[in-house]
JSON list of C-alpha atoms in Angstrom, two decimals:
[
{"chain": "A", "resi": 1, "resn": "MET", "atom": "CA", "xyz": [-55.43, -47.57, 74.83]},
{"chain": "A", "resi": 2, "resn": "THR", "atom": "CA", "xyz": [-52.77, -45.18, 73.73]},
{"chain": "A", "resi": 3, "resn": "GLU", "atom": "CA", "xyz": [-49.16, -45.48, 74.61]},
{"chain": "A", "resi": 4, "resn": "GLN", "atom": "CA", "xyz": [-47.35, -42.48, 75.91]},
{"chain": "A", "resi": 5, "resn": "HIS", "atom": "CA", "xyz": [-43.67, -42.24, 75.13]},
{"chain": "A", "resi": 6, "resn": "SER", "atom": "CA", "xyz": [-41.74, -40.15, 77.55]},
{"chain": "A", "resi": 7, "resn": "GLN", "atom": "CA", "xyz": [-38.98, -38.17, 75.94]},
{"chain": "A", "resi": 8, "resn": "GLN", "atom": "CA", "xyz": [-36.01, -37.51, 78.12]},
{"chain": "A", "resi": 9, "resn": "PHE", "atom": "CA", "xyz": [-33.89, -34.43, 77.67]},
{"chain": "A", "resi": 10, "resn": "GLU", "atom": "CA", "xyz": [-30.24, -35.32, 77.18]},
{"chain": "A", "resi": 11, "resn": "ARG", "atom": "CA", "xyz": [-28.10, -32.55, 78.57]},
{"chain": "A", "resi": 12, "resn": "GLY", "atom": "CA", "xyz": [-25.41, -31.39, 76.17]},
{"chain": "A", "resi": 13, "resn": "THR", "atom": "CA", "xyz": [-26.68, -33.31, 73.14]},
{"chain": "A", "resi": 14, "resn": "ASP", "atom": "CA", "xyz": [-29.40, -31.05, 71.86]},
{"chain": "A", "resi": 15, "resn": "GLY", "atom": "CA", "xyz": [-27.33, -28.46, 69.99]},
{"chain": "A", "resi": 16, "resn": "PRO", "atom": "CA", "xyz": [-25.80, -28.42, 66.54]},
{"chain": "A", "resi": 17, "resn": "LYS", "atom": "CA", "xyz": [-23.15, -30.98, 65.68]},
{"chain": "A", "resi": 18, "resn": "VAL", "atom": "CA", "xyz": [-21.87, -29.25, 62.52]},
{"chain": "A", "resi": 19, "resn": "ILE", "atom": "CA", "xyz": [-21.75, -25.47, 62.15]},
{"chain": "A", "resi": 20, "resn": "VAL", "atom": "CA", "xyz": [-20.90, -24.05, 58.72]},
{"chain": "A", "resi": 21, "resn": "ALA", "atom": "CA", "xyz": [-19.28, -20.60, 58.67]},
{"chain": "A", "resi": 22, "resn": "GLY", "atom": "CA", "xyz": [-19.06, -18.90, 55.29]},
{"chain": "A", "resi": 23, "resn": "VAL", "atom": "CA", "xyz": [-15.92, -16.81, 54.82]},
{"chain": "A", "resi": 24, "resn": "ASP", "atom": "CA", "xyz": [-14.78, -14.62, 51.95]},
{"chain": "A", "resi": 25, "resn": "GLY", "atom": "CA", "xyz": [-12.04, -12.54, 53.57]},
{"chain": "A", "resi": 26, "resn": "SER", "atom": "CA", "xyz": [-14.32, -9.61, 54.48]},
{"chain": "A", "resi": 27, "resn": "ASP", "atom": "CA", "xyz": [-14.25, -8.30, 58.04]},
{"chain": "A", "resi": 28, "resn": "SER", "atom": "CA", "xyz": [-17.85, -9.36, 58.65]},
{"chain": "A", "resi": 29, "resn": "SER", "atom": "CA", "xyz": [-17.16, -12.91, 57.42]},
{"chain": "A", "resi": 30, "resn": "LEU", "atom": "CA", "xyz": [-14.12, -13.21, 59.70]},
{"chain": "A", "resi": 31, "resn": "ARG", "atom": "CA", "xyz": [-16.25, -12.00, 62.63]},
{"chain": "A", "resi": 32, "resn": "ALA", "atom": "CA", "xyz": [-18.84, -14.61, 61.64]},
{"chain": "A", "resi": 33, "resn": "ALA", "atom": "CA", "xyz": [-16.16, -17.32, 61.69]},
{"chain": "A", "resi": 34, "resn": "ALA", "atom": "CA", "xyz": [-15.02, -16.20, 65.15]},
{"chain": "A", "resi": 35, "resn": "TYR", "atom": "CA", "xyz": [-18.63, -16.20, 66.39]},
{"chain": "A", "resi": 36, "resn": "ALA", "atom": "CA", "xyz": [-19.22, -19.65, 64.87]},
{"chain": "A", "resi": 37, "resn": "GLY", "atom": "CA", "xyz": [-16.01, -20.84, 66.55]},
{"chain": "A", "resi": 38, "resn": "GLY", "atom": "CA", "xyz": [-17.41, -19.80, 69.93]},
{"chain": "A", "resi": 39, "resn": "LEU", "atom": "CA", "xyz": [-20.67, -21.62, 69.20]},
{"chain": "A", "resi": 40, "resn": "ALA", "atom": "CA", "xyz": [-18.77, -24.72, 68.11]},
{"chain": "A", "resi": 41, "resn": "ARG", "atom": "CA", "xyz": [-16.63, -24.67, 71.25]},
{"chain": "A", "resi": 42, "resn": "ARG", "atom": "CA", "xyz": [-19.61, -24.31, 73.58]},
{"chain": "A", "resi": 43, "resn": "GLN", "atom": "CA", "xyz": [-21.63, -26.97, 71.76]},
{"chain": "A", "resi": 44, "resn": "ARG", "atom": "CA", "xyz": [-18.63, -29.26, 71.18]},
{"chain": "A", "resi": 45, "resn": "ALA", "atom": "CA", "xyz": [-19.58, -29.13, 67.50]},
{"chain": "A", "resi": 46, "resn": "LEU", "atom": "CA", "xyz": [-17.45, -29.32, 64.40]},
{"chain": "A", "resi": 47, "resn": "LEU", "atom": "CA", "xyz": [-16.78, -25.92, 62.83]},
{"chain": "A", "resi": 48, "resn": "ALA", "atom": "CA", "xyz": [-16.72, -26.21, 59.04]},
{"chain": "A", "resi": 49, "resn": "VAL", "atom": "CA", "xyz": [-15.22, -23.03, 57.62]},
{"chain": "A", "resi": 50, "resn": "VAL", "atom": "CA", "xyz": [-16.29, -22.69, 53.98]},
{"chain": "A", "resi": 51, "resn": "TYR", "atom": "CA", "xyz": [-14.87, -20.45, 51.27]},
{"chain": "A", "resi": 52, "resn": "VAL", "atom": "CA", "xyz": [-16.83, -20.39, 48.02]},
{"chain": "A", "resi": 53, "resn": "GLN", "atom": "CA", "xyz": [-14.49, -19.68, 45.12]},
{"chain": "A", "resi": 54, "resn": "PRO", "atom": "CA", "xyz": [-16.26, -17.63, 42.47]},
{"chain": "A", "resi": 55, "resn": "VAL", "atom": "CA", "xyz": [-16.44, -19.20, 39.05]},
{"chain": "A", "resi": 56, "resn": "PRO", "atom": "CA", "xyz": [-15.94, -16.57, 36.36]},
{"chain": "A", "resi": 57, "resn": "ALA", "atom": "CA", "xyz": [-18.66, -16.23, 33.75]},
{"chain": "A", "resi": 58, "resn": "ALA", "atom": "CA", "xyz": [-17.86, -17.84, 30.41]},
{"chain": "A", "resi": 59, "resn": "GLY", "atom": "CA", "xyz": [-15.61, -15.55, 28.43]},
{"chain": "A", "resi": 60, "resn": "ALA", "atom": "CA", "xyz": [-15.03, -13.22, 31.40]},
{"chain": "A", "resi": 61, "resn": "ALA", "atom": "CA", "xyz": [-11.60, -14.64, 32.08]},
{"chain": "A", "resi": 62, "resn": "LEU", "atom": "CA", "xyz": [-9.08, -15.75, 29.53]},
{"chain": "A", "resi": 63, "resn": "GLY", "atom": "CA", "xyz": [-7.17, -18.30, 31.52]},
{"chain": "A", "resi": 64, "resn": "ALA", "atom": "CA", "xyz": [-6.04, -18.96, 35.04]},
{"chain": "A", "resi": 65, "resn": "PRO", "atom": "CA", "xyz": [-5.42, -15.53, 36.63]},
{"chain": "A", "resi": 66, "resn": "VAL", "atom": "CA", "xyz": [-8.88, -15.40, 38.28]},
{"chain": "A", "resi": 67, "resn": "SER", "atom": "CA", "xyz": [-8.60, -18.99, 39.47]},
{"chain": "A", "resi": 68, "resn": "GLU", "atom": "CA", "xyz": [-5.10, -18.35, 40.81]},
{"chain": "A", "resi": 69, "resn": "ALA", "atom": "CA", "xyz": [-6.31, -15.25, 42.64]},
{"chain": "A", "resi": 70, "resn": "THR", "atom": "CA", "xyz": [-9.16, -17.11, 44.32]},
{"chain": "A", "resi": 71, "resn": "ASP", "atom": "CA", "xyz": [-6.78, -19.96, 45.22]},
{"chain": "A", "resi": 72, "resn": "GLU", "atom": "CA", "xyz": [-4.55, -17.37, 46.92]},
{"chain": "A", "resi": 73, "resn": "ILE", "atom": "CA", "xyz": [-7.54, -16.00, 48.84]},
{"chain": "A", "resi": 74, "resn": "ALA", "atom": "CA", "xyz": [-8.40, -19.53, 50.03]},
{"chain": "A", "resi": 75, "resn": "GLU", "atom": "CA", "xyz": [-4.79, -20.15, 51.12]},
{"chain": "A", "resi": 76, "resn": "ASP", "atom": "CA", "xyz": [-4.69, -16.79, 52.92]},
{"chain": "A", "resi": 77, "resn": "LEU", "atom": "CA", "xyz": [-7.95, -17.58, 54.74]},
{"chain": "A", "resi": 78, "resn": "VAL", "atom": "CA", "xyz": [-6.61, -20.96, 55.85]},
{"chain": "A", "resi": 79, "resn": "SER", "atom": "CA", "xyz": [-3.44, -19.37, 57.21]},
{"chain": "A", "resi": 80, "resn": "GLN", "atom": "CA", "xyz": [-5.43, -16.67, 59.06]},
{"chain": "A", "resi": 81, "resn": "ILE", "atom": "CA", "xyz": [-7.66, -19.32, 60.63]},
{"chain": "A", "resi": 82, "resn": "ARG", "atom": "CA", "xyz": [-4.66, -21.47, 61.59]},
{"chain": "A", "resi": 83, "resn": "GLU", "atom": "CA", "xyz": [-2.95, -18.47, 63.22]},
{"chain": "A", "resi": 84, "resn": "ALA", "atom": "CA", "xyz": [-6.09, -17.63, 65.21]},
{"chain": "A", "resi": 85, "resn": "THR", "atom": "CA", "xyz": [-6.40, -21.27, 66.26]},
{"chain": "A", "resi": 86, "resn": "GLU", "atom": "CA", "xyz": [-2.76, -21.40, 67.40]},
{"chain": "A", "resi": 87, "resn": "ARG", "atom": "CA", "xyz": [-3.18, -18.17, 69.41]},
{"chain": "A", "resi": 88, "resn": "SER", "atom": "CA", "xyz": [-6.16, -19.62, 71.26]},
{"chain": "A", "resi": 89, "resn": "ARG", "atom": "CA", "xyz": [-4.76, -23.14, 71.74]},
{"chain": "A", "resi": 90, "resn": "GLY", "atom": "CA", "xyz": [-5.12, -24.22, 75.36]},
{"chain": "A", "resi": 91, "resn": "ILE", "atom": "CA", "xyz": [-7.70, -21.49, 75.97]},
{"chain": "A", "resi": 92, "resn": "PHE", "atom": "CA", "xyz": [-10.29, -22.49, 73.39]},
{"chain": "A", "resi": 93, "resn": "ASP", "atom": "CA", "xyz": [-10.18, -25.88, 71.73]},
{"chain": "A", "resi": 94, "resn": "VAL", "atom": "CA", "xyz": [-12.34, -26.07, 68.63]},
{"chain": "A", "resi": 95, "resn": "ARG", "atom": "CA", "xyz": [-12.53, -28.88, 66.11]},
{"chain": "A", "resi": 96, "resn": "TRP", "atom": "CA", "xyz": [-12.51, -27.28, 62.69]},
{"chain": "A", "resi": 97, "resn": "GLU", "atom": "CA", "xyz": [-12.10, -28.05, 59.01]},
{"chain": "A", "resi": 98, "resn": "PHE", "atom": "CA", "xyz": [-11.63, -25.80, 56.00]},
{"chain": "A", "resi": 99, "resn": "HIS", "atom": "CA", "xyz": [-13.55, -26.51, 52.80]},
{"chain": "A", "resi": 100, "resn": "THR", "atom": "CA", "xyz": [-13.53, -24.83, 49.41]},
{"chain": "A", "resi": 101, "resn": "PHE", "atom": "CA", "xyz": [-16.52, -25.02, 47.09]},
{"chain": "A", "resi": 102, "resn": "ARG", "atom": "CA", "xyz": [-16.88, -23.38, 43.69]},
{"chain": "A", "resi": 103, "resn": "GLY", "atom": "CA", "xyz": [-19.78, -21.32, 42.43]},
{"chain": "A", "resi": 104, "resn": "ASP", "atom": "CA", "xyz": [-21.72, -18.27, 43.46]},
{"chain": "A", "resi": 105, "resn": "PRO", "atom": "CA", "xyz": [-21.73, -17.63, 47.23]},
{"chain": "A", "resi": 106, "resn": "TYR", "atom": "CA", "xyz": [-25.37, -18.60, 47.85]},
{"chain": "A", "resi": 107, "resn": "ASN", "atom": "CA", "xyz": [-25.40, -21.87, 45.90]},
{"chain": "A", "resi": 108, "resn": "GLY", "atom": "CA", "xyz": [-21.92, -22.74, 47.15]},
{"chain": "A", "resi": 109, "resn": "LEU", "atom": "CA", "xyz": [-22.98, -22.34, 50.79]},
{"chain": "A", "resi": 110, "resn": "VAL", "atom": "CA", "xyz": [-26.19, -24.30, 50.19]},
{"chain": "A", "resi": 111, "resn": "ARG", "atom": "CA", "xyz": [-24.18, -27.13, 48.62]},
{"chain": "A", "resi": 112, "resn": "ALA", "atom": "CA", "xyz": [-21.63, -26.98, 51.46]},
{"chain": "A", "resi": 113, "resn": "ALA", "atom": "CA", "xyz": [-24.34, -27.11, 54.13]},
{"chain": "A", "resi": 114, "resn": "ASP", "atom": "CA", "xyz": [-25.95, -30.09, 52.40]},
{"chain": "A", "resi": 115, "resn": "VAL", "atom": "CA", "xyz": [-22.70, -32.01, 51.80]},
{"chain": "A", "resi": 116, "resn": "LEU", "atom": "CA", "xyz": [-21.41, -31.34, 55.33]},
{"chain": "A", "resi": 117, "resn": "LYS", "atom": "CA", "xyz": [-24.82, -32.07, 56.90]},
{"chain": "A", "resi": 118, "resn": "ALA", "atom": "CA", "xyz": [-24.87, -28.69, 58.66]},
{"chain": "A", "resi": 119, "resn": "ASP", "atom": "CA", "xyz": [-27.12, -28.09, 61.63]},
{"chain": "A", "resi": 120, "resn": "ALA", "atom": "CA", "xyz": [-26.53, -24.32, 61.49]},
{"chain": "A", "resi": 121, "resn": "VAL", "atom": "CA", "xyz": [-25.03, -21.73, 59.13]},
{"chain": "A", "resi": 122, "resn": "VAL", "atom": "CA", "xyz": [-23.23, -18.55, 60.21]},
{"chain": "A", "resi": 123, "resn": "VAL", "atom": "CA", "xyz": [-22.40, -15.76, 57.75]},
{"chain": "A", "resi": 124, "resn": "GLY", "atom": "CA", "xyz": [-21.34, -12.15, 57.89]},
{"chain": "A", "resi": 125, "resn": "ALA", "atom": "CA", "xyz": [-23.69, -9.35, 56.94]},
{"chain": "A", "resi": 126, "resn": "SER", "atom": "CA", "xyz": [-23.15, -8.09, 53.42]},
{"chain": "A", "resi": 127, "resn": "GLU", "atom": "CA", "xyz": [-20.89, -5.07, 53.17]},
{"chain": "A", "resi": 128, "resn": "GLN", "atom": "CA", "xyz": [-22.12, -4.19, 49.66]},
{"chain": "A", "resi": 129, "resn": "ALA", "atom": "CA", "xyz": [-24.67, -1.38, 49.32]},
{"chain": "A", "resi": 130, "resn": "GLY", "atom": "CA", "xyz": [-26.46, -3.02, 46.37]},
{"chain": "A", "resi": 131, "resn": "HIS", "atom": "CA", "xyz": [-27.46, -5.98, 48.50]},
{"chain": "A", "resi": 132, "resn": "ARG", "atom": "CA", "xyz": [-29.93, -3.81, 50.38]},
{"chain": "A", "resi": 133, "resn": "ILE", "atom": "CA", "xyz": [-32.02, -3.74, 47.21]},
{"chain": "A", "resi": 134, "resn": "VAL", "atom": "CA", "xyz": [-31.34, -7.10, 45.54]},
{"chain": "A", "resi": 135, "resn": "GLY", "atom": "CA", "xyz": [-30.90, -9.22, 48.66]},
{"chain": "A", "resi": 136, "resn": "SER", "atom": "CA", "xyz": [-27.78, -10.61, 50.26]},
{"chain": "A", "resi": 137, "resn": "VAL", "atom": "CA", "xyz": [-26.57, -14.17, 50.56]},
{"chain": "A", "resi": 138, "resn": "ALA", "atom": "CA", "xyz": [-27.61, -14.08, 54.22]},
{"chain": "A", "resi": 139, "resn": "VAL", "atom": "CA", "xyz": [-31.18, -13.07, 53.38]},
{"chain": "A", "resi": 140, "resn": "ARG", "atom": "CA", "xyz": [-31.41, -15.78, 50.72]},
{"chain": "A", "resi": 141, "resn": "LEU", "atom": "CA", "xyz": [-30.13, -18.40, 53.20]},
{"chain": "A", "resi": 142, "resn": "VAL", "atom": "CA", "xyz": [-32.71, -17.35, 55.78]},
{"chain": "A", "resi": 143, "resn": "LYS", "atom": "CA", "xyz": [-35.49, -17.44, 53.17]},
{"chain": "A", "resi": 144, "resn": "ALA", "atom": "CA", "xyz": [-34.42, -20.95, 52.12]},
{"chain": "A", "resi": 145, "resn": "GLY", "atom": "CA", "xyz": [-35.52, -22.04, 55.60]},
{"chain": "A", "resi": 146, "resn": "ARG", "atom": "CA", "xyz": [-33.38, -25.16, 55.66]},
{"chain": "A", "resi": 147, "resn": "TRP", "atom": "CA", "xyz": [-31.10, -24.41, 58.64]},
{"chain": "A", "resi": 148, "resn": "PRO", "atom": "CA", "xyz": [-30.93, -21.93, 61.47]},
{"chain": "A", "resi": 149, "resn": "VAL", "atom": "CA", "xyz": [-28.93, -19.00, 60.04]},
{"chain": "A", "resi": 150, "resn": "THR", "atom": "CA", "xyz": [-27.03, -16.49, 62.15]},
{"chain": "A", "resi": 151, "resn": "VAL", "atom": "CA", "xyz": [-25.99, -13.24, 60.49]},
{"chain": "A", "resi": 152, "resn": "VAL", "atom": "CA", "xyz": [-23.08, -11.49, 62.18]},
{"chain": "A", "resi": 153, "resn": "PRO", "atom": "CA", "xyz": [-22.62, -7.74, 61.56]}
]
């Protein structure tokens, strides 16, 4: 005799619990963060906004100016997100966190998604022409096949 286990659908518990949104200050990445915020609100998920600070190649930078510049970008992104959150307070309530990882964008987002136990990743479409040939971060994330990936134009 075989046992049959009936699986019951639990309304409201079948969506993502952690949504990672990769931001870099570009218009498409900010649209991706806004889109991810809407998903997080509807799913009652945590929105993890991630900025990957580029690490300069050895010898490419002679000190802290590059690091200071990327720190300023991260601080600016946090303030933009906070302002948007304050404007929507009472209308849209979203639980969110901001995280900074270091490295190249692809590996940084992969590490972030792993560390944060992401159920979904949302990124903006690349705005660089060369990515049509070489492949963008978004394409590489999709090909990795580890999470559902949404690419926002």
